[in-house]
mmCIF file of C-alpha atoms in Angstrom:
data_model
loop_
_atom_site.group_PDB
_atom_site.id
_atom_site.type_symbol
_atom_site.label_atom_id
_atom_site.label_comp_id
_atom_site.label_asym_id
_atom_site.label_seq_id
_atom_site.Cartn_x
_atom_site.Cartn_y
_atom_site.Cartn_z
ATOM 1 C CA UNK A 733 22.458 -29.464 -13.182
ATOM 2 C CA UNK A 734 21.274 -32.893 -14.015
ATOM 3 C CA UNK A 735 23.237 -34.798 -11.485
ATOM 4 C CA UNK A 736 21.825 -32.298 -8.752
ATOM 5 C CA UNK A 737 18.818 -32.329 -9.631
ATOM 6 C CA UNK A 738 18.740 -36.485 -8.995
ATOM 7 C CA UNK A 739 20.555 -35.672 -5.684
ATOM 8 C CA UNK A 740 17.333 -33.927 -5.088
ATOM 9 C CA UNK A 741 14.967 -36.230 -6.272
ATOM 10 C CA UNK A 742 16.478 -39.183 -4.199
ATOM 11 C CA UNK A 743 16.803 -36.786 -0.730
ATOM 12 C CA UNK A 744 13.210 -36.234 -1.969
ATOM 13 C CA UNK A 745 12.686 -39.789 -1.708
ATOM 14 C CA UNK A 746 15.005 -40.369 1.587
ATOM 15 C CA UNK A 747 12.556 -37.728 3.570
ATOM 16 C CA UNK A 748 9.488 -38.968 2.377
ATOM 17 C CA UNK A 749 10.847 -42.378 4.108
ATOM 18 C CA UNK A 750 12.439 -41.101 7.321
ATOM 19 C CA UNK A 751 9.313 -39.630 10.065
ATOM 20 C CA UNK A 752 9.595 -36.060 10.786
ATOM 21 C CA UNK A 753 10.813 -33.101 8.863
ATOM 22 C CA UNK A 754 12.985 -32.881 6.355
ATOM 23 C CA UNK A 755 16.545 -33.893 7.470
ATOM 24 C CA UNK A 756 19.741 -31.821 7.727
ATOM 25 C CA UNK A 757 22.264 -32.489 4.917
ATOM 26 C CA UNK A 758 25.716 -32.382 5.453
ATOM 27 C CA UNK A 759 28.710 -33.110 2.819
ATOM 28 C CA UNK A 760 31.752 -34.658 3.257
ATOM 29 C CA UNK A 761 33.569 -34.901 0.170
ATOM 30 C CA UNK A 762 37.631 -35.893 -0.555
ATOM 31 C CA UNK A 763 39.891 -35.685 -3.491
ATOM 32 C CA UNK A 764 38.179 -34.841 -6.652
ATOM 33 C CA UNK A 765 34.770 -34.805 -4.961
ATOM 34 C CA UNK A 766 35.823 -31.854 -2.425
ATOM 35 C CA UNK A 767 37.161 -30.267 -5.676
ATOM 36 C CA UNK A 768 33.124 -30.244 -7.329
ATOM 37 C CA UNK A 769 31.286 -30.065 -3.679
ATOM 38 C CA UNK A 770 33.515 -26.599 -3.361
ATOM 39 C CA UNK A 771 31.968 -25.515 -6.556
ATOM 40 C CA UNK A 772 28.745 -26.498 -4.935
ATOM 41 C CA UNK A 773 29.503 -24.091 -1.986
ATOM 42 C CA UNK A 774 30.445 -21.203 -3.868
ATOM 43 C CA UNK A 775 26.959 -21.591 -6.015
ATOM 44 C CA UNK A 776 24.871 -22.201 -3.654
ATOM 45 C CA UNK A 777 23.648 -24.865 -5.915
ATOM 46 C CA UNK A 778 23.507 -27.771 -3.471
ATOM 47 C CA UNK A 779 21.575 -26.635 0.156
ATOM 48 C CA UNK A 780 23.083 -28.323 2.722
ATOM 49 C CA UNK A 781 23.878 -27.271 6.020
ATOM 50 C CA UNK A 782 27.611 -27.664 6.765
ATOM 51 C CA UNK A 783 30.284 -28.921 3.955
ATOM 52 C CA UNK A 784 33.872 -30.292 4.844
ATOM 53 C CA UNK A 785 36.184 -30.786 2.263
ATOM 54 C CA UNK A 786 39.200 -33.081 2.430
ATOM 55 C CA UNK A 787 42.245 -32.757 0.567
ATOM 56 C CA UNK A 788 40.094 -30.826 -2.605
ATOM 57 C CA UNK A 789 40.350 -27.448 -3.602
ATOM 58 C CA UNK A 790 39.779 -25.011 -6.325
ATOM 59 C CA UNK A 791 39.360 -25.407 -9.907
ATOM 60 C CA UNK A 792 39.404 -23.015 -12.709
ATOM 61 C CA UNK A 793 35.651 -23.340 -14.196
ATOM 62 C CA UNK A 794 36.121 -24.552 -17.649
ATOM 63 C CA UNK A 795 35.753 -22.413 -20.650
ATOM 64 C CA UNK A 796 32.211 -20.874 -21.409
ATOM 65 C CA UNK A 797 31.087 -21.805 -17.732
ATOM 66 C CA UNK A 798 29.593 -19.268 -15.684
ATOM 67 C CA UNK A 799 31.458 -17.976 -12.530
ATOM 68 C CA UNK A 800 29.744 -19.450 -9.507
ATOM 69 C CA UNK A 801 28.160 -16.921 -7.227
ATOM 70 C CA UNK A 802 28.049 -17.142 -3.747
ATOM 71 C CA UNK A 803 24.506 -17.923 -1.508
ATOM 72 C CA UNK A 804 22.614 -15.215 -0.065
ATOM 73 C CA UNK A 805 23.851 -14.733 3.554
ATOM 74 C CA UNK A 806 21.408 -16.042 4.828
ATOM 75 C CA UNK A 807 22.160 -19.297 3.306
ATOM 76 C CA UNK A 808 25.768 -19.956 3.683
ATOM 77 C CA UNK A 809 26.389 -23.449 5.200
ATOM 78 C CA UNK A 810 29.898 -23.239 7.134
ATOM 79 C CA UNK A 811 32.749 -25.029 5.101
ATOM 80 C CA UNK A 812 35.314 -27.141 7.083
ATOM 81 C CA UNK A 813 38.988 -26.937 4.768
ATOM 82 C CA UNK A 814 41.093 -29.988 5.932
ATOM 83 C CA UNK A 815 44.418 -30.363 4.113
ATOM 84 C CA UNK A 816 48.151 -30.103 4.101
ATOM 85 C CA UNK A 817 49.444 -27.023 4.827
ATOM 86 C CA UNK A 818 51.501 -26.678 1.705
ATOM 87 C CA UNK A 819 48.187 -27.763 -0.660
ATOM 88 C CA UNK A 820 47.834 -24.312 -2.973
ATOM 89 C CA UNK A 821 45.055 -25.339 -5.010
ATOM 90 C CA UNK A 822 43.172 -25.661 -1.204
ATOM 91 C CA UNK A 823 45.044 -22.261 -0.607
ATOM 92 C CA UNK A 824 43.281 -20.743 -3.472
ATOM 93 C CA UNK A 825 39.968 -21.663 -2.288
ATOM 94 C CA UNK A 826 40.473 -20.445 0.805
ATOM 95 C CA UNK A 827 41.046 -17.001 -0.311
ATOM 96 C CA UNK A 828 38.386 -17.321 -3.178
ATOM 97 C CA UNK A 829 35.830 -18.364 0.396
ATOM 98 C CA UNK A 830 37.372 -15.624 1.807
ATOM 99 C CA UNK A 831 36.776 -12.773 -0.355
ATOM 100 C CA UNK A 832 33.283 -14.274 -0.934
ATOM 101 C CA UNK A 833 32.424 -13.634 2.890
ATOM 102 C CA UNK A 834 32.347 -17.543 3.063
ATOM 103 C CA UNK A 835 31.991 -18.978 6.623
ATOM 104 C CA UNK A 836 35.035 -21.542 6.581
ATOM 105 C CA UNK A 837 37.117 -22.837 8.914
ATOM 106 C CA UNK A 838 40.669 -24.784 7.257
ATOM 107 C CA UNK A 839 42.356 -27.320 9.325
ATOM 108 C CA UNK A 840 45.946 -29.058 8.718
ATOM 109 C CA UNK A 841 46.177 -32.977 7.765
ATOM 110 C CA UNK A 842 48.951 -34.672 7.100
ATOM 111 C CA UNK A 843 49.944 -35.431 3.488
ATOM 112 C CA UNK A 844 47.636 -36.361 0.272
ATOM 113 C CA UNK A 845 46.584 -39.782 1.584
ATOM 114 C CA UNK A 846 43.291 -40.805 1.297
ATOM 115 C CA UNK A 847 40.000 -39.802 3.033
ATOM 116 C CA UNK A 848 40.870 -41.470 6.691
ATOM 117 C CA UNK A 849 39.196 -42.596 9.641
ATOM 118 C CA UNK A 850 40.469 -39.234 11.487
ATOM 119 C CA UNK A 851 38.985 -37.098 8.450
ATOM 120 C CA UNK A 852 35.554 -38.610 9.173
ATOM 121 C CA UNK A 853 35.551 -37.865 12.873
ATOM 122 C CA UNK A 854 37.047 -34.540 12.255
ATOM 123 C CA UNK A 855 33.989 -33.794 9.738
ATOM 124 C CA UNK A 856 31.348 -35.241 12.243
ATOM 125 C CA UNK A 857 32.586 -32.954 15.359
ATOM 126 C CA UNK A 858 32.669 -29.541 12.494
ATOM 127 C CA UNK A 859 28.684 -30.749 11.950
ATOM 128 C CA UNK A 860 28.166 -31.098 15.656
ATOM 129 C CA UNK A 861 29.529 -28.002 16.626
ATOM 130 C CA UNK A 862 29.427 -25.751 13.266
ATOM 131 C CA UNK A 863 30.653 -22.414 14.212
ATOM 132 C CA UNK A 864 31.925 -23.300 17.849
ATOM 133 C CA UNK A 865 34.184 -25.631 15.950
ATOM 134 C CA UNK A 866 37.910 -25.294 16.579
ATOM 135 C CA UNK A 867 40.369 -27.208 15.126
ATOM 136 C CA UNK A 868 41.958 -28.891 17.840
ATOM 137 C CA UNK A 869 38.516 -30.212 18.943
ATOM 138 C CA UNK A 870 38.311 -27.775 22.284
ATOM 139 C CA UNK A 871 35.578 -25.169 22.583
ATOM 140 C CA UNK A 872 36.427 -21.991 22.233
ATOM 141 C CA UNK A 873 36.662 -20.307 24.953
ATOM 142 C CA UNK A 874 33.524 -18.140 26.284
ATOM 143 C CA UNK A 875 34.225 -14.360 25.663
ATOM 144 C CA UNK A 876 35.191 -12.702 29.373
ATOM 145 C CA UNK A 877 32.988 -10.578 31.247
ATOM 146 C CA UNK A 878 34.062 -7.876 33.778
ATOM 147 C CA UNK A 879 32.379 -7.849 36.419
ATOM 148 C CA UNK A 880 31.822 -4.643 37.876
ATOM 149 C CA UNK A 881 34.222 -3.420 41.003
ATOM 150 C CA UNK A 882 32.672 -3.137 44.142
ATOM 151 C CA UNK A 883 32.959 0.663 45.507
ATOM 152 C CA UNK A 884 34.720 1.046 48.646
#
C-alpha cells in the first residue's frame, strides 16, 4: 500500500505539470513486474486504464494476505496477456481473469526472453485500440447487417 500510494503521489505530481486533465495511465509490466501489476488488476488497487502484461502471471498471495477482489464493473481496465503458449502460471491467471468477469485479451510470444521491442508495440496498439484489439493487429471485423430483400 505504501509503494502505491507514492505511485500516486508522483502521478499527482506528473498532472499537476502536464496542461489539461488528468492523463490516462496505462501499464506495461514484464517478468516479475507483470506478476505484481496482475495483482494490481485483480484489486483494483492501481486505476489505470488498460494493463498488458508480458511474460508474468499469477501468484499465490502469501500467507495471511487478503484475496484480491476484483473492480467494480464499471472500473475494469482491459488486460492484454502476452506469453508463450505453454506458460501455466500465465494460464492460471487467465482463468482466475476469467472467472472474475475480467476484460482480457491473451496473445502468444515466443519463449521467456525479455520484454522486446515487439512487446512494446504490441502493448501500444492494445492501448490504442482497447477492446477492438485483436491479436494479429487487424480490426475486427464490423458485425454484418442484412439488408432487407426487395419485394418483387
Amino acid at each position: 500500500r505504501a509503494l502505491l500510494a507514492d505511485w500516486d503521489h508522483t502521478l499527482w505530481q506528473v498532472n499537476e505539470l502536464l496542461e489539461g486533465d488528468a492523463h490516462p495511465r496505462f501499464v506495461l509490466a514484464s517478468g516479475e513486474g507483470a506478476t505484481f501489476a496482475a495483482r494490481l488488476v485483480q484489486s483494483g488497487a492501481f486505476k489505470a486504464r488498460a494493463f498488458a502484461l508480458v511474460g508474468g502471471g499469477d501468484a499465490p498471495a502469501d500467507p495471511g494476505e487478503p484475496t484480491p477482489s476484483p473492480a467494480p464493473g464499471a472500473e475494469r481496465p482491459p488486460v492484454l496477456l502476452l506469453a508463450a503458449p505453454e506458460s501455466e502460471k500465465v494460464n492460471q491467471l487467465d482463468k482466475r481473469l476469467s472467472g472474475a468477469g475480467l476484460p482480457h485479451v491473451r496473445c502468444a510470444r515466443a519463449g521467456a526472453a525479455p520484454l522486446s521491442t515487439a512487446d512494446v508495440e504490441v502493448a501500444l496498439r492494445f492501448f490504442q485500440r482497447g477492446a477492438a484489439f485483436t491479436c494479429d493487429g487487424a480490426a475486427p471485423a464490423p458485425p454484418k447487417v442484412e439488408k432487407p430483400r426487395a419485394k418483387r
